[in-house]
XYZ file of C-alpha atoms in Angstrom:
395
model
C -15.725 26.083 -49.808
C -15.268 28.378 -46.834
C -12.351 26.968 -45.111
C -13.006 26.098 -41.617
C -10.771 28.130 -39.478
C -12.880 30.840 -40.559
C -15.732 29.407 -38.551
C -13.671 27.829 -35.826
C -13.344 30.494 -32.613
C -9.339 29.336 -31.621
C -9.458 28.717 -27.394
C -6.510 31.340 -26.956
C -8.679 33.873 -28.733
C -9.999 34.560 -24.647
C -6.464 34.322 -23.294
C -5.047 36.630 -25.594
C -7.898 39.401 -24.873
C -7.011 39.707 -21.307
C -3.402 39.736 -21.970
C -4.271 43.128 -23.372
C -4.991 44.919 -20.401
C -1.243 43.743 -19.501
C 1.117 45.727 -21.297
C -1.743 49.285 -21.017
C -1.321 49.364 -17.708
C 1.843 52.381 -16.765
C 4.954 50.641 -15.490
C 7.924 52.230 -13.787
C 9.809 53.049 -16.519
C 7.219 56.052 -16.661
C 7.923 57.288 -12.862
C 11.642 57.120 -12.504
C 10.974 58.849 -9.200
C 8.896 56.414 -7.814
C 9.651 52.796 -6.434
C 7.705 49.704 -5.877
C 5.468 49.686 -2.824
C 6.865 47.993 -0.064
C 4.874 45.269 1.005
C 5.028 44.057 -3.026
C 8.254 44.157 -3.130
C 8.718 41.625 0.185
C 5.945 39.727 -1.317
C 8.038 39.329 -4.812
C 10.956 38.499 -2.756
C 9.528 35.699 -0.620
C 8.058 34.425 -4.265
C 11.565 34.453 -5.451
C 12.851 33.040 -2.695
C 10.848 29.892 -2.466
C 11.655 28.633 -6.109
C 14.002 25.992 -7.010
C 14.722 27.935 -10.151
C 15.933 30.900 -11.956
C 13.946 33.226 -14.061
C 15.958 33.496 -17.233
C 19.043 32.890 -15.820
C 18.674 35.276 -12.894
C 16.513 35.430 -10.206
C 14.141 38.827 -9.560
C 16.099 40.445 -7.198
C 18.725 40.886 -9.782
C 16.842 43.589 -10.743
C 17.863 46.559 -8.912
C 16.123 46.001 -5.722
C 14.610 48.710 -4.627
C 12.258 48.896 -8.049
C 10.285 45.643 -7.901
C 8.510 47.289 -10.916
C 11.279 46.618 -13.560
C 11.643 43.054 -12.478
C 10.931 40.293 -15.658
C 7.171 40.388 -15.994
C 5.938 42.694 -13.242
C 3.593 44.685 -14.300
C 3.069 48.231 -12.247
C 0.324 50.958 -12.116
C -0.245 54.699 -9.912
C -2.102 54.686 -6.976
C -3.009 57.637 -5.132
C -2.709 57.291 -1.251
C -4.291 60.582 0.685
C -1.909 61.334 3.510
C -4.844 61.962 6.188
C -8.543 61.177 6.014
C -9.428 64.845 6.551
C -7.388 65.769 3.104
C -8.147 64.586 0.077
C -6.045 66.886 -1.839
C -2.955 66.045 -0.447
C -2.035 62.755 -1.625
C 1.242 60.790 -2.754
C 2.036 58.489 -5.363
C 2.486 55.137 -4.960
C 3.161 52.017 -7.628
C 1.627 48.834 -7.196
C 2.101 45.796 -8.922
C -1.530 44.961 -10.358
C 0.281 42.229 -12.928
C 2.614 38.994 -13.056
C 3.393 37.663 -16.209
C 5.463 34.876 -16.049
C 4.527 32.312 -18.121
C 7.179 29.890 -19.872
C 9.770 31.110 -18.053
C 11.175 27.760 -16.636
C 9.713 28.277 -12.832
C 10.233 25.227 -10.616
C 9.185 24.554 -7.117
C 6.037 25.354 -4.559
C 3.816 28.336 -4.804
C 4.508 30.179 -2.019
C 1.215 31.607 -0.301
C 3.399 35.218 -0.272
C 1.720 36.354 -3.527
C -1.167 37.125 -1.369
C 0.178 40.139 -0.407
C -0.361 41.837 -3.823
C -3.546 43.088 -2.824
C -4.091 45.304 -6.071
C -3.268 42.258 -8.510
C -5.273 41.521 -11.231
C -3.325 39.393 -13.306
C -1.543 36.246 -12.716
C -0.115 34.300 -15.583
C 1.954 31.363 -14.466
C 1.048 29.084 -17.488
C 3.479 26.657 -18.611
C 6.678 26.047 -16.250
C 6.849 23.651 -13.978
C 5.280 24.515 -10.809
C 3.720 21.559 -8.536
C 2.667 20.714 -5.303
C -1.609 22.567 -4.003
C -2.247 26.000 -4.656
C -2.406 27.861 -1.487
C -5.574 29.202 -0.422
C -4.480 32.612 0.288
C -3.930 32.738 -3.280
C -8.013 32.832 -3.449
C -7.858 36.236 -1.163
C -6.700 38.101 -4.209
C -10.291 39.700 -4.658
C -9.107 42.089 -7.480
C -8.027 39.145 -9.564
C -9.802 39.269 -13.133
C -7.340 36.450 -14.854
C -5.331 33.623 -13.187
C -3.628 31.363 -15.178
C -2.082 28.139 -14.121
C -2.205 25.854 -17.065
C 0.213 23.505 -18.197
C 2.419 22.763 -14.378
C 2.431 20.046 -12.368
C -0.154 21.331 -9.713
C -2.120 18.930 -7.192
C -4.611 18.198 -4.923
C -7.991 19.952 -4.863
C -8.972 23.311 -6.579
C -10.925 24.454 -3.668
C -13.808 26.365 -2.452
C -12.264 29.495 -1.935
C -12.573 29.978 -5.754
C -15.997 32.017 -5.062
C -13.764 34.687 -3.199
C -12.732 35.731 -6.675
C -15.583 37.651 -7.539
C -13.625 39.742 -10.068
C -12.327 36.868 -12.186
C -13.199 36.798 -15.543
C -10.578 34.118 -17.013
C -9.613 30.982 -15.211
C -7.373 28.500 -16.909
C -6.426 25.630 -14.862
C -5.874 22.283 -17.557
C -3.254 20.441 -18.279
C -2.092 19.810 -14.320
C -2.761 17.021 -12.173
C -5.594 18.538 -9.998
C -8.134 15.962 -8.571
C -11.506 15.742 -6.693
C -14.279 17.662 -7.068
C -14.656 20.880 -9.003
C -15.814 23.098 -6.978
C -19.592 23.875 -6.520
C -18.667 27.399 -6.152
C -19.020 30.239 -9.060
C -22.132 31.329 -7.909
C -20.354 34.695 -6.985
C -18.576 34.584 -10.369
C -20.619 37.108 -12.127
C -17.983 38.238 -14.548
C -16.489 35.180 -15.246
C -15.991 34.479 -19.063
C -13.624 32.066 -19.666
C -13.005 28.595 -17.666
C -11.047 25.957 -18.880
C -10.062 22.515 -17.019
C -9.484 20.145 -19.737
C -6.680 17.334 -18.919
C -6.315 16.955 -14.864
C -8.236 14.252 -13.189
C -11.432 16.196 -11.933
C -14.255 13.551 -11.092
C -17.566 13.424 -10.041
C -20.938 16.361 -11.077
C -19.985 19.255 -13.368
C -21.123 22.167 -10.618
C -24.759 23.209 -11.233
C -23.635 26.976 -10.334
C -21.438 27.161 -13.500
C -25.009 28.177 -15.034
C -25.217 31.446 -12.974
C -22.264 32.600 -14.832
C -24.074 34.593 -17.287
C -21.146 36.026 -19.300
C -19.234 32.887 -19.901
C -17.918 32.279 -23.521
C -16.093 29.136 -23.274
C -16.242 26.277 -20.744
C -13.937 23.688 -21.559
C -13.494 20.771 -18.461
C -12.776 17.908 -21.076
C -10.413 14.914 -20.670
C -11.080 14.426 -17.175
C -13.702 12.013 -15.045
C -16.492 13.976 -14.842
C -20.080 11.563 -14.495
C -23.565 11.630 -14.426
C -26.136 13.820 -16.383
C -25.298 17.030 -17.617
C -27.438 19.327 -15.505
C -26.325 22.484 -16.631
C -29.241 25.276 -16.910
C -28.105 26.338 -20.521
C -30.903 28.789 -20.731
C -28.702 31.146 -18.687
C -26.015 30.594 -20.776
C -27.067 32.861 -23.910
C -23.107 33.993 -24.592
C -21.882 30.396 -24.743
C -19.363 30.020 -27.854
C -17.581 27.004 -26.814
C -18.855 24.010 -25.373
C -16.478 21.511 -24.876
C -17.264 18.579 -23.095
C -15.559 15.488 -24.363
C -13.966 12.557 -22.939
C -15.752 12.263 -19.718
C -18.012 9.840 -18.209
C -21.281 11.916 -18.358
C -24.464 9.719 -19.169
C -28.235 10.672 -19.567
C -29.503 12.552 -22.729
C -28.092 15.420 -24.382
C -29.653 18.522 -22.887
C -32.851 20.364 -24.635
C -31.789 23.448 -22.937
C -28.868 23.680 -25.293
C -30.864 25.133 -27.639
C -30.639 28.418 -26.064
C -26.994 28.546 -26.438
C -27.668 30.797 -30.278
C -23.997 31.902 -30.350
C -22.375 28.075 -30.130
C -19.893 27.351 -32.501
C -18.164 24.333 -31.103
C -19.808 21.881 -29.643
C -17.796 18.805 -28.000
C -19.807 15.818 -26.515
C -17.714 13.157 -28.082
C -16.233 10.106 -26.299
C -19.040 9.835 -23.123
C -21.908 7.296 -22.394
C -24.871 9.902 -23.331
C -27.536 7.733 -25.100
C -31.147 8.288 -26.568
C -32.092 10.981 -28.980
C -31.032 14.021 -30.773
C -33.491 16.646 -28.698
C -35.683 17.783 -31.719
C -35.754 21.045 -30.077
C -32.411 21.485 -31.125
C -33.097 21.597 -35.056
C -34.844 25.008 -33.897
C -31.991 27.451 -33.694
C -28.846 27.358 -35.451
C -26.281 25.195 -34.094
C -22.736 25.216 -33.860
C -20.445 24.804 -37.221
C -18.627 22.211 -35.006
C -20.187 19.651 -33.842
C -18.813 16.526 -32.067
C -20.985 13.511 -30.676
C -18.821 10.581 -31.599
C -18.373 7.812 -28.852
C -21.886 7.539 -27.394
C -24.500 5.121 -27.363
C -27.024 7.779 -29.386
C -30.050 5.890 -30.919
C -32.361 6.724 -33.801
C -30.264 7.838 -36.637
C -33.326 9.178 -38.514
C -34.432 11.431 -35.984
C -31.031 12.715 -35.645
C -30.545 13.572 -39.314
C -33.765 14.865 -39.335
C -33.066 17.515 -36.620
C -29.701 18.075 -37.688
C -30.556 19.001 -41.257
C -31.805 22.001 -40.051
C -29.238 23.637 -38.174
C -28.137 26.349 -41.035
C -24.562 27.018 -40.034
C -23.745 23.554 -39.303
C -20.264 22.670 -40.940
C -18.262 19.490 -39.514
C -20.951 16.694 -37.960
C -19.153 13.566 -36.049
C -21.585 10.848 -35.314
C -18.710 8.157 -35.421
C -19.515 4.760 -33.025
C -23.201 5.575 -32.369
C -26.488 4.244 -33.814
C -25.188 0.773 -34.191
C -27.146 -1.339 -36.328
C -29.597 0.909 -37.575
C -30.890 1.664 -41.354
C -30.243 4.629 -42.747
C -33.672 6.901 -43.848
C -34.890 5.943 -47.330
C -34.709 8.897 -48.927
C -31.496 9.366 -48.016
C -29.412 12.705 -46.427
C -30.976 15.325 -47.530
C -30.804 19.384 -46.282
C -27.213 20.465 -44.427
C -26.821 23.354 -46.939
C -23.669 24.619 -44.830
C -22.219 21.060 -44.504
C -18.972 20.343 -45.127
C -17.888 17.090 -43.853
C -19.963 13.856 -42.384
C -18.748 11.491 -40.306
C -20.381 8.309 -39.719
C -17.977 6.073 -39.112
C -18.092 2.335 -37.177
C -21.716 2.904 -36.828
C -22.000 -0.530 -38.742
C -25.163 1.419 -40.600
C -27.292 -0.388 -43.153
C -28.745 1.029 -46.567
C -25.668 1.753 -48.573
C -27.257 -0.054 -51.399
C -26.511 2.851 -53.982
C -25.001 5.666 -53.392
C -25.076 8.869 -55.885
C -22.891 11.724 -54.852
C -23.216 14.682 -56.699
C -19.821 15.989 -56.102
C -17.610 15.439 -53.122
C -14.178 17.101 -51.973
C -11.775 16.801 -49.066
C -11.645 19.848 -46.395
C -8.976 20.849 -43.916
C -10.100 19.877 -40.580
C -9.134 21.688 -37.736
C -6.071 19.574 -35.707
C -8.265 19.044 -32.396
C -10.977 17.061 -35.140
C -8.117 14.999 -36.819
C -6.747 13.833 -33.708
C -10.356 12.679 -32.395
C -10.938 10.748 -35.922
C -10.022 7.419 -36.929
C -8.846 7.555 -40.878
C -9.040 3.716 -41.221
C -12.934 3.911 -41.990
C -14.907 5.402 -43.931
C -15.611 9.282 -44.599
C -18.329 11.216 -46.283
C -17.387 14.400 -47.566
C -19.727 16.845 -50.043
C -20.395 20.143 -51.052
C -22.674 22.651 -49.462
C -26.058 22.276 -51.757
C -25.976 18.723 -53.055
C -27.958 15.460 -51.431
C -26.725 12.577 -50.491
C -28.187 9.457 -51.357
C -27.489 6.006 -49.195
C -24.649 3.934 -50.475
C -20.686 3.439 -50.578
C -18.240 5.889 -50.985
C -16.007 5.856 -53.849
């Protein structure tokens, strides 16, 4: 049985392809002549300054001074600066610092608004330390940004509107803070934007419809916060989609036909919301995720659901746990799911286990972010790929 990692795209697969363009970009150590450009370096400082902490026992400036590019995660590249308009062969060399990585290095403290005066950044990794208090909005005038990271701090407040400045970004990863309000209604201008994650803060109220101009995005993960209503995302724009993870919100309504465009899903998380009615049938037309997560609804018609299911080829791991309450199983039992490894149908209080013949059945390795949504108490299907499933107990 293929094991399910295999299948399973991992979230930091994104983070850790912009981390590449990191450590290509030239540093100092490669112009020995050449020093940090000025206003960085009083922009580093006033960073430094405003912390409450050290950075690995030492603060930056205890890095020789005048080189802001061999400070602990500063990341530097060339710039050429023409000395007059009327010349463009006579230029000097300058570095700039187009990088900060400085995540889980112990930070403490405010953000101080002085970072917006590395106009040529494009990188910004402050993940995991222990920053708090808003981001400042000048931090949003960093046009040339392409990754911010803040996840894992103690950030507040609002994210703000001035996120559609960022027309560059392509990765923004703000969960596990304490952010509240709205998300924005504002990545309209986010052409390029890939990656957004905001799982874990307390976000309430309409997922923004003008997350479905972003084209190129891969993964959208806003789960674990407050988030209501009906999921009025335009997923016909969102062809790239490999991650979908919704769960444990508030939304309601049905589960969106438009999905079906998403081809290249393979995780999809709906579980733990108030979405009710029917499996669109639309969706047993194109091949769904191999992870797929619907437990904790109020989802009706458990026939029509297997029925659409069943035909989703490259469907693995299906969660229908606490939905369909009351109702019979089909008569001819479960039949199709030739990728299927695992069923869930747990506390669904489902009739028509009369007599059940299992072919062969076998345990799989779950992925940890499935265990720790299950409940082991009750009961678990599990066959192989190829065999039927007829209603009744398992042994």
């Amino acid at each position: 049985m293929k094991d399910l990692w295999q299948v399973l795209p991992m979230y930091t697969l994104f983070c850790a392809v912009f981390f590449i363009f990191l450590y290509s970009q030239p540093c100092a150590s490669s112009s020995k002549n050449l020093s940090c450009n000025s206003d960085d370096l009083r922009a580093l400082e006033a960073f430094s300054n405003g912390l409450d902490s050290r950075i690995d026992g030492g603060k930056f400036h205890d890095a020789p001074a005048a080189n802001c590019c061999s400070w602990p995660g500063v990341r530097c590249a060339l710039f050429s600066v023409f000395s007059s308009p009327s010349s463009i062969n006579s230029t000097n060399q300058s570095l700039r610092v187009v990088g900060l990585d400085l995540a889980s290095m112990a930070l403490k403290g405010l953000l101080s608004n002085s970072l917006s005066g590395l106009d040529q950044l494009s990188f910004l990794n402050l993940s995991h330390n222990s920053l708090r208090g808003t981001v400042p909005p000048e931090l949003f005038h960093l046009r040339r940004l392409e990754v911010l990271d803040l996840n894992s701090n103690g950030f507040t407040g609002d994210l703000g509107q001035g996120i559609s400045n960022l027309t560059s970004l392509s990765y923004l990863d703000v969960s596990f803070n304490q952010f509240t309000g709205f998300i924005p209604d504002s990545f309209h201008g986010l052409q390029r934007l890939e990656s957004f994650s905001a799982e874990s803060n307390s976000f309430e109220g309409r997922l923004p419809n003008s997350l479905s101009s972003c084209s190129m995005l891969r993964l959208l993960n806003p789960s674990n916060n407050s988030l209501d209503g009906n999921i009025d995302l335009n997923f016909t724009s969102l062809v790239h989609l490999v991650v979908l993870n919704l769960g444990s919100n508030h939304f309601s309504g049905h589960i969106p036909k438009s999905l079906s465009s998403c081809r290249a899903l393979q995780v999809l998380n709906l579980a733990s919301n108030n979405l009710h009615g029917k499996f669109p049938k639309v969706l047993g037309t194109f091949t769904l995720s191999p992870i797929c997560q619907c437990q904790k609804n109020s989802l009706s018609n458990v026939s029509v659901a297997l029925q659409t299911l069943q035909e989703c080829q490259n469907l693995t791991v299906l969660i229908l746990t606490m939905n369909f309450y009351g109702e019979e199983l089909p008569n001819n039992g479960i039949q199709g799911f030739h990728s299927l490894q695992a069923l869930v149908v747990a506390v669904c209080a489902l009739t028509g286990f009369d007599s059940l013949v299992v072919s062969k059945y076998q345990r799989v390795e779950f992925p940890r972010f499935v265990l720790e949504s299950l409940d082991w108490r009750h009961s678990i299907v599990y066959w192989e790929p190829g065999f039927s499933v007829l209603p009744g107990p398992v042994k």
